[in-house]
mmCIF file of C-alpha atoms in Angstrom:
data_model
loop_
_atom_site.group_PDB
_atom_site.id
_atom_site.type_symbol
_atom_site.label_atom_id
_atom_site.label_comp_id
_atom_site.label_asym_id
_atom_site.label_seq_id
_atom_site.Cartn_x
_atom_site.Cartn_y
_atom_site.Cartn_z
ATOM 1 C CA UNK A 1 16.380 -14.164 -22.053
ATOM 2 C CA UNK A 2 19.762 -14.104 -20.360
ATOM 3 C CA UNK A 3 21.813 -16.573 -22.400
ATOM 4 C CA UNK A 4 23.836 -17.485 -19.313
ATOM 5 C CA UNK A 5 20.855 -18.501 -17.181
ATOM 6 C CA UNK A 6 18.060 -19.206 -19.648
ATOM 7 C CA UNK A 7 15.838 -16.957 -17.518
ATOM 8 C CA UNK A 8 14.145 -13.626 -18.294
ATOM 9 C CA UNK A 9 15.790 -10.240 -17.908
ATOM 10 C CA UNK A 10 13.708 -7.710 -15.968
ATOM 11 C CA UNK A 11 14.572 -4.045 -16.296
ATOM 12 C CA UNK A 12 13.666 -1.681 -13.456
ATOM 13 C CA UNK A 13 13.628 2.046 -14.135
ATOM 14 C CA UNK A 14 14.894 3.790 -11.019
ATOM 15 C CA UNK A 15 17.815 2.934 -8.776
ATOM 16 C CA UNK A 16 16.440 3.541 -5.285
ATOM 17 C CA UNK A 17 15.755 1.210 -2.384
ATOM 18 C CA UNK A 18 12.840 -0.501 -4.136
ATOM 19 C CA UNK A 19 15.097 -1.551 -7.003
ATOM 20 C CA UNK A 20 17.739 -2.565 -4.460
ATOM 21 C CA UNK A 21 15.343 -4.895 -2.635
ATOM 22 C CA UNK A 22 13.863 -6.170 -5.904
ATOM 23 C CA UNK A 23 17.401 -7.066 -6.964
ATOM 24 C CA UNK A 24 17.768 -9.119 -3.787
ATOM 25 C CA UNK A 25 14.565 -11.006 -4.602
ATOM 26 C CA UNK A 26 15.692 -11.560 -8.198
ATOM 27 C CA UNK A 27 18.889 -13.258 -7.031
ATOM 28 C CA UNK A 28 16.958 -16.059 -5.318
ATOM 29 C CA UNK A 29 14.874 -16.596 -8.465
ATOM 30 C CA UNK A 30 17.988 -16.769 -10.648
ATOM 31 C CA UNK A 31 16.847 -13.787 -12.643
ATOM 32 C CA UNK A 32 18.909 -10.926 -14.000
ATOM 33 C CA UNK A 33 17.690 -7.504 -12.875
ATOM 34 C CA UNK A 34 18.906 -4.603 -14.994
ATOM 35 C CA UNK A 35 18.679 -1.218 -13.266
ATOM 36 C CA UNK A 36 18.398 2.235 -14.848
ATOM 37 C CA UNK A 37 19.898 4.580 -12.245
ATOM 38 C CA UNK A 38 20.511 8.311 -12.361
ATOM 39 C CA UNK A 39 23.804 7.914 -10.499
ATOM 40 C CA UNK A 40 26.290 5.166 -9.743
ATOM 41 C CA UNK A 41 25.765 6.111 -6.085
ATOM 42 C CA UNK A 42 22.053 5.195 -6.128
ATOM 43 C CA UNK A 43 21.104 2.462 -3.669
ATOM 44 C CA UNK A 44 20.488 -0.255 -6.266
ATOM 45 C CA UNK A 45 23.494 0.752 -8.354
ATOM 46 C CA UNK A 46 25.734 0.010 -5.381
ATOM 47 C CA UNK A 47 24.741 -3.677 -5.342
ATOM 48 C CA UNK A 48 23.420 -4.708 -8.782
ATOM 49 C CA UNK A 49 25.739 -6.046 -11.474
ATOM 50 C CA UNK A 50 23.815 -4.779 -14.519
ATOM 51 C CA UNK A 51 23.454 -1.016 -14.076
ATOM 52 C CA UNK A 52 22.846 1.562 -16.796
ATOM 53 C CA UNK A 53 23.221 5.256 -15.970
ATOM 54 C CA UNK A 54 20.514 7.438 -17.452
ATOM 55 C CA UNK A 55 17.415 9.465 -16.688
ATOM 56 C CA UNK A 56 13.918 8.038 -16.470
ATOM 57 C CA UNK A 57 12.490 10.943 -18.507
ATOM 58 C CA UNK A 58 14.994 10.603 -21.380
ATOM 59 C CA UNK A 59 13.312 8.451 -24.013
ATOM 60 C CA UNK A 60 16.572 7.578 -25.751
ATOM 61 C CA UNK A 61 18.089 6.448 -22.448
ATOM 62 C CA UNK A 62 15.067 4.306 -21.564
ATOM 63 C CA UNK A 63 14.861 2.907 -25.103
ATOM 64 C CA UNK A 64 18.501 1.840 -25.028
ATOM 65 C CA UNK A 65 18.084 0.444 -21.510
ATOM 66 C CA UNK A 66 15.078 -1.659 -22.546
ATOM 67 C CA UNK A 67 16.954 -3.464 -25.332
ATOM 68 C CA UNK A 68 17.494 -7.021 -24.227
ATOM 69 C CA UNK A 69 14.924 -6.811 -21.414
ATOM 70 C CA UNK A 70 11.950 -9.165 -21.484
ATOM 71 C CA UNK A 71 9.911 -6.690 -19.432
ATOM 72 C CA UNK A 72 10.522 -3.233 -17.989
ATOM 73 C CA UNK A 73 8.988 -2.104 -14.696
ATOM 74 C CA UNK A 74 9.456 0.820 -12.314
ATOM 75 C CA UNK A 75 10.603 1.645 -8.793
ATOM 76 C CA UNK A 76 8.830 5.043 -8.896
ATOM 77 C CA UNK A 77 5.933 6.700 -10.747
ATOM 78 C CA UNK A 78 7.828 9.545 -12.397
ATOM 79 C CA UNK A 79 8.328 8.082 -15.883
ATOM 80 C CA UNK A 80 6.245 10.224 -18.287
ATOM 81 C CA UNK A 81 3.181 8.476 -19.675
ATOM 82 C CA UNK A 82 3.914 9.610 -23.239
ATOM 83 C CA UNK A 83 7.361 7.999 -23.017
ATOM 84 C CA UNK A 84 5.828 4.702 -21.860
ATOM 85 C CA UNK A 85 3.239 4.782 -24.646
ATOM 86 C CA UNK A 86 5.845 5.511 -27.314
ATOM 87 C CA UNK A 87 8.071 2.621 -26.261
ATOM 88 C CA UNK A 88 5.072 0.295 -25.908
ATOM 89 C CA UNK A 89 4.110 1.132 -29.504
ATOM 90 C CA UNK A 90 7.667 0.174 -30.500
ATOM 91 C CA UNK A 91 7.183 -3.272 -28.958
ATOM 92 C CA UNK A 92 8.698 -2.793 -25.500
ATOM 93 C CA UNK A 93 6.773 -4.513 -22.691
ATOM 94 C CA UNK A 94 6.387 -2.026 -19.824
ATOM 95 C CA UNK A 95 4.378 -3.005 -16.733
ATOM 96 C CA UNK A 96 2.295 -1.477 -15.358
ATOM 97 C CA UNK A 97 1.251 0.292 -18.533
ATOM 98 C CA UNK A 98 0.737 4.026 -18.927
ATOM 99 C CA UNK A 99 -3.058 3.753 -18.835
ATOM 100 C CA UNK A 100 -2.883 2.274 -15.338
ATOM 101 C CA UNK A 101 0.112 4.218 -14.052
ATOM 102 C CA UNK A 102 -1.522 7.603 -14.691
ATOM 103 C CA UNK A 103 -3.783 6.986 -11.687
ATOM 104 C CA UNK A 104 -0.742 6.711 -9.419
ATOM 105 C CA UNK A 105 0.906 9.725 -11.050
ATOM 106 C CA UNK A 106 -1.961 12.205 -10.882
ATOM 107 C CA UNK A 107 -4.211 12.551 -7.832
ATOM 108 C CA UNK A 108 -6.832 14.493 -9.756
ATOM 109 C CA UNK A 109 -7.163 11.743 -12.356
ATOM 110 C CA UNK A 110 -7.147 9.093 -9.637
ATOM 111 C CA UNK A 111 -9.870 10.749 -7.556
ATOM 112 C CA UNK A 112 -12.084 11.406 -10.590
ATOM 113 C CA UNK A 113 -11.745 7.909 -12.057
ATOM 114 C CA UNK A 114 -12.176 6.019 -8.801
ATOM 115 C CA UNK A 115 -15.284 8.054 -8.006
ATOM 116 C CA UNK A 116 -16.615 7.400 -11.518
ATOM 117 C CA UNK A 117 -16.079 3.661 -10.980
ATOM 118 C CA UNK A 118 -17.919 3.778 -7.658
ATOM 119 C CA UNK A 119 -14.990 3.271 -5.292
ATOM 120 C CA UNK A 120 -15.174 5.043 -1.908
ATOM 121 C CA UNK A 121 -13.112 8.245 -1.813
ATOM 122 C CA UNK A 122 -13.242 11.369 0.364
ATOM 123 C CA UNK A 123 -15.247 14.286 -0.949
ATOM 124 C CA UNK A 124 -12.931 16.332 -3.133
ATOM 125 C CA UNK A 125 -12.734 19.079 -5.760
ATOM 126 C CA UNK A 126 -10.438 20.459 -8.404
ATOM 127 C CA UNK A 127 -12.466 23.655 -8.527
ATOM 128 C CA UNK A 128 -13.008 26.597 -6.168
ATOM 129 C CA UNK A 129 -11.263 25.636 -2.927
ATOM 130 C CA UNK A 130 -12.839 28.408 -0.850
ATOM 131 C CA UNK A 131 -16.319 27.343 -1.921
ATOM 132 C CA UNK A 132 -15.420 23.703 -1.237
ATOM 133 C CA UNK A 133 -14.124 24.526 2.249
ATOM 134 C CA UNK A 134 -17.289 26.450 3.047
ATOM 135 C CA UNK A 135 -19.381 23.464 1.903
ATOM 136 C CA UNK A 136 -17.586 20.588 3.662
ATOM 137 C CA UNK A 137 -16.206 22.589 6.579
ATOM 138 C CA UNK A 138 -12.750 23.900 7.359
ATOM 139 C CA UNK A 139 -10.006 22.797 7.667
ATOM 140 C CA UNK A 140 -9.596 20.989 4.356
ATOM 141 C CA UNK A 141 -6.672 19.028 2.926
ATOM 142 C CA UNK A 142 -4.999 20.605 -0.095
ATOM 143 C CA UNK A 143 -2.726 18.510 -2.310
ATOM 144 C CA UNK A 144 -0.647 19.033 -5.406
ATOM 145 C CA UNK A 145 -2.059 16.795 -8.131
ATOM 146 C CA UNK A 146 1.385 15.503 -9.078
ATOM 147 C CA UNK A 147 4.773 15.057 -7.503
ATOM 148 C CA UNK A 148 3.979 14.843 -3.784
ATOM 149 C CA UNK A 149 5.136 12.047 -1.477
ATOM 150 C CA UNK A 150 6.092 11.501 2.189
ATOM 151 C CA UNK A 151 4.052 14.522 3.248
ATOM 152 C CA UNK A 152 5.385 16.791 0.506
ATOM 153 C CA UNK A 153 2.722 18.557 -1.511
ATOM 154 C CA UNK A 154 0.090 18.057 1.216
ATOM 155 C CA UNK A 155 -1.223 21.024 3.234
ATOM 156 C CA UNK A 156 -3.827 21.538 5.936
ATOM 157 C CA UNK A 157 -5.771 24.711 5.144
ATOM 158 C CA UNK A 158 -7.794 26.231 7.998
ATOM 159 C CA UNK A 159 -8.928 29.043 5.721
ATOM 160 C CA UNK A 160 -8.391 30.260 2.184
ATOM 161 C CA UNK A 161 -5.359 32.201 3.446
ATOM 162 C CA UNK A 162 -3.576 28.892 4.119
ATOM 163 C CA UNK A 163 -3.915 27.645 0.538
ATOM 164 C CA UNK A 164 -0.499 27.827 -1.174
ATOM 165 C CA UNK A 165 -0.126 29.749 -4.412
ATOM 166 C CA UNK A 166 0.661 26.652 -6.460
ATOM 167 C CA UNK A 167 -0.839 25.444 -9.716
ATOM 168 C CA UNK A 168 -2.628 22.122 -10.017
ATOM 169 C CA UNK A 169 -4.151 21.832 -6.545
ATOM 170 C CA UNK A 170 -7.037 19.656 -5.439
ATOM 171 C CA UNK A 171 -8.984 19.900 -2.204
ATOM 172 C CA UNK A 172 -10.271 17.070 -0.028
ATOM 173 C CA UNK A 173 -12.439 16.977 3.046
ATOM 174 C CA UNK A 174 -10.578 16.345 6.280
ATOM 175 C CA UNK A 175 -11.754 12.850 7.156
ATOM 176 C CA UNK A 176 -12.664 11.963 10.730
ATOM 177 C CA UNK A 177 -9.853 9.476 10.949
ATOM 178 C CA UNK A 178 -9.526 6.474 13.241
ATOM 179 C CA UNK A 179 -6.286 5.278 11.603
ATOM 180 C CA UNK A 180 -4.627 4.619 8.257
ATOM 181 C CA UNK A 181 -4.505 1.196 6.649
ATOM 182 C CA UNK A 182 -2.924 -0.295 3.541
ATOM 183 C CA UNK A 183 -4.115 -3.158 1.359
ATOM 184 C CA UNK A 184 -1.380 -4.508 -0.899
ATOM 185 C CA UNK A 185 -2.139 -6.861 -3.771
ATOM 186 C CA UNK A 186 -0.382 -8.115 -6.888
ATOM 187 C CA UNK A 187 -1.862 -8.916 -10.281
ATOM 188 C CA UNK A 188 -0.424 -10.752 -13.282
ATOM 189 C CA UNK A 189 -1.159 -10.126 -16.990
ATOM 190 C CA UNK A 190 -3.384 -13.225 -16.942
ATOM 191 C CA UNK A 191 -5.411 -11.622 -14.168
ATOM 192 C CA UNK A 192 -4.321 -13.805 -11.250
ATOM 193 C CA UNK A 193 -4.295 -11.806 -8.014
ATOM 194 C CA UNK A 194 -2.824 -12.275 -4.553
ATOM 195 C CA UNK A 195 -3.632 -10.173 -1.482
ATOM 196 C CA UNK A 196 -1.525 -9.591 1.613
ATOM 197 C CA UNK A 197 -3.041 -9.148 5.075
ATOM 198 C CA UNK A 198 -4.277 -5.594 5.634
ATOM 199 C CA UNK A 199 -1.830 -3.548 7.713
ATOM 200 C CA UNK A 200 -1.975 -0.427 9.855
ATOM 201 C CA UNK A 201 0.406 2.372 8.901
ATOM 202 C CA UNK A 202 1.462 4.937 11.503
ATOM 203 C CA UNK A 203 2.341 8.405 10.212
ATOM 204 C CA UNK A 204 4.286 11.284 11.736
ATOM 205 C CA UNK A 205 4.533 14.588 9.865
ATOM 206 C CA UNK A 206 3.236 12.875 6.744
ATOM 207 C CA UNK A 207 5.925 10.161 6.813
ATOM 208 C CA UNK A 208 5.193 6.517 7.555
ATOM 209 C CA UNK A 209 7.225 5.526 10.615
ATOM 210 C CA UNK A 210 5.707 2.153 11.484
ATOM 211 C CA UNK A 211 3.703 -0.661 9.864
ATOM 212 C CA UNK A 212 1.792 -3.255 11.893
ATOM 213 C CA UNK A 213 0.888 -6.572 10.279
ATOM 214 C CA UNK A 214 -1.848 -7.602 10.557
ATOM 215 C CA UNK A 215 -3.693 -4.389 11.479
ATOM 216 C CA UNK A 216 -4.487 -4.806 15.201
ATOM 217 C CA UNK A 217 -8.142 -5.166 16.113
ATOM 218 C CA UNK A 218 -9.366 -4.805 12.537
ATOM 219 C CA UNK A 219 -12.783 -6.352 12.079
ATOM 220 C CA UNK A 220 -12.525 -9.357 9.773
ATOM 221 C CA UNK A 221 -15.323 -8.083 7.546
ATOM 222 C CA UNK A 222 -13.544 -4.734 7.132
ATOM 223 C CA UNK A 223 -10.259 -6.518 6.340
ATOM 224 C CA UNK A 224 -11.934 -8.612 3.644
ATOM 225 C CA UNK A 225 -13.660 -5.507 2.279
ATOM 226 C CA UNK A 226 -10.300 -3.723 2.029
ATOM 227 C CA UNK A 227 -8.663 -6.667 0.243
ATOM 228 C CA UNK A 228 -11.560 -6.969 -2.203
ATOM 229 C CA UNK A 229 -11.439 -3.221 -2.794
ATOM 230 C CA UNK A 230 -7.738 -3.398 -3.672
ATOM 231 C CA UNK A 231 -8.255 -6.391 -5.949
ATOM 232 C CA UNK A 232 -11.160 -4.653 -7.692
ATOM 233 C CA UNK A 233 -9.095 -1.493 -8.232
ATOM 234 C CA UNK A 234 -6.193 -3.509 -9.644
ATOM 235 C CA UNK A 235 -8.557 -5.330 -11.984
ATOM 236 C CA UNK A 236 -10.577 -2.312 -13.121
ATOM 237 C CA UNK A 237 -7.451 -0.194 -13.742
ATOM 238 C CA UNK A 238 -5.544 -3.028 -15.412
ATOM 239 C CA UNK A 239 -2.614 -2.902 -12.995
ATOM 240 C CA UNK A 240 0.147 -5.485 -13.487
ATOM 241 C CA UNK A 241 2.572 -5.871 -10.599
ATOM 242 C CA UNK A 242 2.190 -4.780 -6.998
ATOM 243 C CA UNK A 243 -0.545 -2.286 -6.133
ATOM 244 C CA UNK A 244 -0.629 -0.613 -2.724
ATOM 245 C CA UNK A 245 -3.952 0.982 -1.804
ATOM 246 C CA UNK A 246 -3.541 3.397 1.091
ATOM 247 C CA UNK A 247 -6.788 3.666 3.035
ATOM 248 C CA UNK A 248 -8.475 5.781 5.673
ATOM 249 C CA UNK A 249 -10.490 3.963 8.327
ATOM 250 C CA UNK A 250 -12.976 6.534 9.613
ATOM 251 C CA UNK A 251 -14.379 6.848 13.109
ATOM 252 C CA UNK A 252 -17.668 5.486 11.748
ATOM 253 C CA UNK A 253 -16.022 2.295 10.449
ATOM 254 C CA UNK A 254 -15.930 3.183 6.750
ATOM 255 C CA UNK A 255 -12.863 2.748 4.560
ATOM 256 C CA UNK A 256 -11.918 5.334 1.945
ATOM 257 C CA UNK A 257 -9.173 5.264 -0.681
ATOM 258 C CA UNK A 258 -6.409 7.771 0.035
ATOM 259 C CA UNK A 259 -3.552 7.033 -2.400
ATOM 260 C CA UNK A 260 -2.425 4.422 -4.948
ATOM 261 C CA UNK A 261 1.102 3.158 -5.654
ATOM 262 C CA UNK A 262 1.767 0.764 -8.551
ATOM 263 C CA UNK A 263 5.095 -0.685 -7.431
ATOM 264 C CA UNK A 264 6.504 -2.254 -4.291
ATOM 265 C CA UNK A 265 5.578 0.009 -1.403
ATOM 266 C CA UNK A 266 6.833 1.012 2.029
ATOM 267 C CA UNK A 267 3.702 -0.433 3.645
ATOM 268 C CA UNK A 268 4.792 -3.934 2.569
ATOM 269 C CA UNK A 269 8.529 -3.949 3.318
ATOM 270 C CA UNK A 270 7.646 -6.162 6.288
ATOM 271 C CA UNK A 271 6.882 -8.981 3.829
ATOM 272 C CA UNK A 272 10.599 -9.713 3.288
ATOM 273 C CA UNK A 273 10.705 -11.611 6.585
ATOM 274 C CA UNK A 274 7.053 -11.468 7.602
ATOM 275 C CA UNK A 275 5.314 -13.127 4.633
ATOM 276 C CA UNK A 276 5.971 -16.379 2.819
ATOM 277 C CA UNK A 277 6.478 -14.414 -0.397
ATOM 278 C CA UNK A 278 7.899 -10.901 -0.229
ATOM 279 C CA UNK A 279 6.280 -8.091 -2.187
ATOM 280 C CA UNK A 280 9.490 -7.813 -4.222
ATOM 281 C CA UNK A 281 9.410 -11.437 -5.348
ATOM 282 C CA UNK A 282 5.667 -11.061 -5.931
ATOM 283 C CA UNK A 283 6.235 -8.044 -8.162
ATOM 284 C CA UNK A 284 8.740 -10.016 -10.241
ATOM 285 C CA UNK A 285 6.364 -12.972 -10.463
ATOM 286 C CA UNK A 286 3.560 -10.665 -11.561
ATOM 287 C CA UNK A 287 5.393 -8.796 -14.328
ATOM 288 C CA UNK A 288 6.803 -12.113 -15.637
ATOM 289 C CA UNK A 289 3.320 -13.689 -15.508
ATOM 290 C CA UNK A 290 4.433 -16.408 -13.089
ATOM 291 C CA UNK A 291 1.834 -17.811 -10.673
ATOM 292 C CA UNK A 292 1.506 -15.721 -7.521
ATOM 293 C CA UNK A 293 3.215 -16.713 -4.257
ATOM 294 C CA UNK A 294 1.809 -17.475 -0.815
ATOM 295 C CA UNK A 295 1.006 -14.263 1.104
ATOM 296 C CA UNK A 296 0.460 -15.724 4.583
ATOM 297 C CA UNK A 297 2.281 -14.306 7.595
ATOM 298 C CA UNK A 298 5.320 -16.128 8.978
ATOM 299 C CA UNK A 299 4.533 -15.005 12.555
ATOM 300 C CA UNK A 300 1.420 -13.846 14.432
ATOM 301 C CA UNK A 301 2.755 -10.284 14.703
ATOM 302 C CA UNK A 302 5.131 -8.373 12.408
ATOM 303 C CA UNK A 303 6.269 -4.782 12.870
ATOM 304 C CA UNK A 304 8.363 -2.714 10.497
ATOM 305 C CA UNK A 305 9.864 0.583 11.662
ATOM 306 C CA UNK A 306 11.390 3.012 9.202
ATOM 307 C CA UNK A 307 14.849 4.370 9.980
ATOM 308 C CA UNK A 308 14.987 8.117 9.351
ATOM 309 C CA UNK A 309 18.140 10.132 8.957
ATOM 310 C CA UNK A 310 19.113 12.380 11.853
ATOM 311 C CA UNK A 311 21.574 15.210 12.251
ATOM 312 C CA UNK A 312 24.964 14.577 10.595
ATOM 313 C CA UNK A 313 27.864 13.412 12.709
ATOM 314 C CA UNK A 314 27.745 11.429 15.925
ATOM 315 C CA UNK A 315 28.240 7.709 16.259
ATOM 316 C CA UNK A 316 29.259 5.983 12.982
ATOM 317 C CA UNK A 317 26.613 3.698 11.463
ATOM 318 C CA UNK A 318 28.844 0.643 11.856
ATOM 319 C CA UNK A 319 29.079 1.247 15.600
ATOM 320 C CA UNK A 320 25.310 1.725 15.779
ATOM 321 C CA UNK A 321 24.852 -1.660 14.135
ATOM 322 C CA UNK A 322 27.061 -3.220 16.803
ATOM 323 C CA UNK A 323 24.813 -1.773 19.522
ATOM 324 C CA UNK A 324 21.609 -2.731 17.703
ATOM 325 C CA UNK A 325 22.596 -6.361 17.205
ATOM 326 C CA UNK A 326 23.703 -6.609 20.845
ATOM 327 C CA UNK A 327 20.450 -5.109 22.138
ATOM 328 C CA UNK A 328 17.946 -6.550 19.622
ATOM 329 C CA UNK A 329 19.479 -9.652 17.998
ATOM 330 C CA UNK A 330 16.132 -10.639 16.482
ATOM 331 C CA UNK A 331 15.703 -7.408 14.545
ATOM 332 C CA UNK A 332 16.241 -7.684 10.796
ATOM 333 C CA UNK A 333 18.000 -4.639 9.361
ATOM 334 C CA UNK A 334 17.750 -3.253 5.843
ATOM 335 C CA UNK A 335 19.912 -0.236 5.005
ATOM 336 C CA UNK A 336 19.426 1.406 1.614
ATOM 337 C CA UNK A 337 22.888 2.819 0.879
ATOM 338 C CA UNK A 338 21.578 6.394 1.018
ATOM 339 C CA UNK A 339 23.348 9.513 2.150
ATOM 340 C CA UNK A 340 21.917 10.594 5.499
ATOM 341 C CA UNK A 341 19.660 13.662 5.562
ATOM 342 C CA UNK A 342 17.333 14.659 8.416
ATOM 343 C CA UNK A 343 13.948 12.951 7.948
ATOM 344 C CA UNK A 344 15.047 10.866 4.950
ATOM 345 C CA UNK A 345 14.228 7.154 4.935
ATOM 346 C CA UNK A 346 17.623 5.463 5.015
ATOM 347 C CA UNK A 347 16.478 1.966 5.968
ATOM 348 C CA UNK A 348 14.032 -0.099 7.972
ATOM 349 C CA UNK A 349 13.998 -2.769 10.651
ATOM 350 C CA UNK A 350 11.528 -5.633 11.027
ATOM 351 C CA UNK A 351 10.669 -7.587 14.168
ATOM 352 C CA UNK A 352 8.555 -10.762 14.306
ATOM 353 C CA UNK A 353 6.906 -12.322 17.342
ATOM 354 C CA UNK A 354 3.759 -13.472 19.088
ATOM 355 C CA UNK A 355 2.787 -10.173 20.747
ATOM 356 C CA UNK A 356 2.178 -7.005 18.729
ATOM 357 C CA UNK A 357 3.045 -4.524 21.494
ATOM 358 C CA UNK A 358 6.298 -6.321 22.292
ATOM 359 C CA UNK A 359 7.220 -6.280 18.589
ATOM 360 C CA UNK A 360 6.428 -2.555 18.406
ATOM 361 C CA UNK A 361 8.658 -1.811 21.375
ATOM 362 C CA UNK A 362 11.543 -3.839 19.989
ATOM 363 C CA UNK A 363 11.249 -2.425 16.460
ATOM 364 C CA UNK A 364 11.070 1.167 17.714
ATOM 365 C CA UNK A 365 14.110 0.597 19.928
ATOM 366 C CA UNK A 366 16.099 -0.890 17.028
ATOM 367 C CA UNK A 367 15.191 2.024 14.750
ATOM 368 C CA UNK A 368 16.185 4.578 17.418
ATOM 369 C CA UNK A 369 19.574 2.930 17.856
ATOM 370 C CA UNK A 370 20.234 3.296 14.126
ATOM 371 C CA UNK A 371 18.914 6.873 14.081
ATOM 372 C CA UNK A 372 20.471 8.218 17.269
ATOM 373 C CA UNK A 373 23.139 5.803 18.463
ATOM 374 C CA UNK A 374 22.981 3.744 21.626
ATOM 375 C CA UNK A 375 19.660 4.076 23.474
ATOM 376 C CA UNK A 376 19.302 3.064 27.139
#
């Protein structure tokens, strides 16, 4: 406990935008968030008071960081499982635990275990990719088992010649896709769960550019099925904290599990303004075993648009904010304190309203102003 506040100390390994936004949620709850950042220039390190500099894969650094924390959680999945298990055996509370987190760290393990448990997944293999492509039909999707995100480590192979010479690949059938969805839930150590409305995620070049809440035109039975699926996965895997289940909705109306993330997730950034309890507060509640918060929408339609870095130079970001607030005063802006690189997520904007298409137009316009400067 923090002796100054009488409230728990939560440690978050990783100093990126997820830790930054979790820190903002912790302030309202009166909690102290301690951040383990690689650099003092990391997004969370720029705003949090209690920052320790160290690497997430250095057991001595994480061990020292965890001293004085009531619970340690993560803003990414890259902490080695053996490190988590060693510290857990020493009495450190780390959530989610290594036995759950492995299924967000390794796509091969995730696919195999979910299939074993009977959850719907695309047909896949970790064996002969040419034979698999001949069986299910080319093209196939080829993924690195570990390390890929935002389109990295994912390849479309039209023939065996397109398969990269990389170790640890898995192959998946190319699903006849209607759209991509996400079901985000949170689970506490006691087993209480809370589910957010199912959202549609819009991808370009493997990067999520837009999230629509709730998913437009989604059949209510399919939405309930997706929420139950996410809750069941969280329960069966023993996840504590936020779990994002990225889903495929096929042209035949089926839903299939694509990816898992056991932390706050880009598909639920809209909850800061668009839900009665943000995913960041919910994650803190979950790892501290507090009762879960209300997940209902605060408006009929909510749209989040990611802000991607463009070419260096041009209009300064401060001037872009002036234009954005003049053009779209209702847009809520979140900038992550990141250095700008082409295609990098440097922030997001959220727009609430009564009409989904109007919110999409306004959110896209606000994001373009931040990315490109003034847009007519």
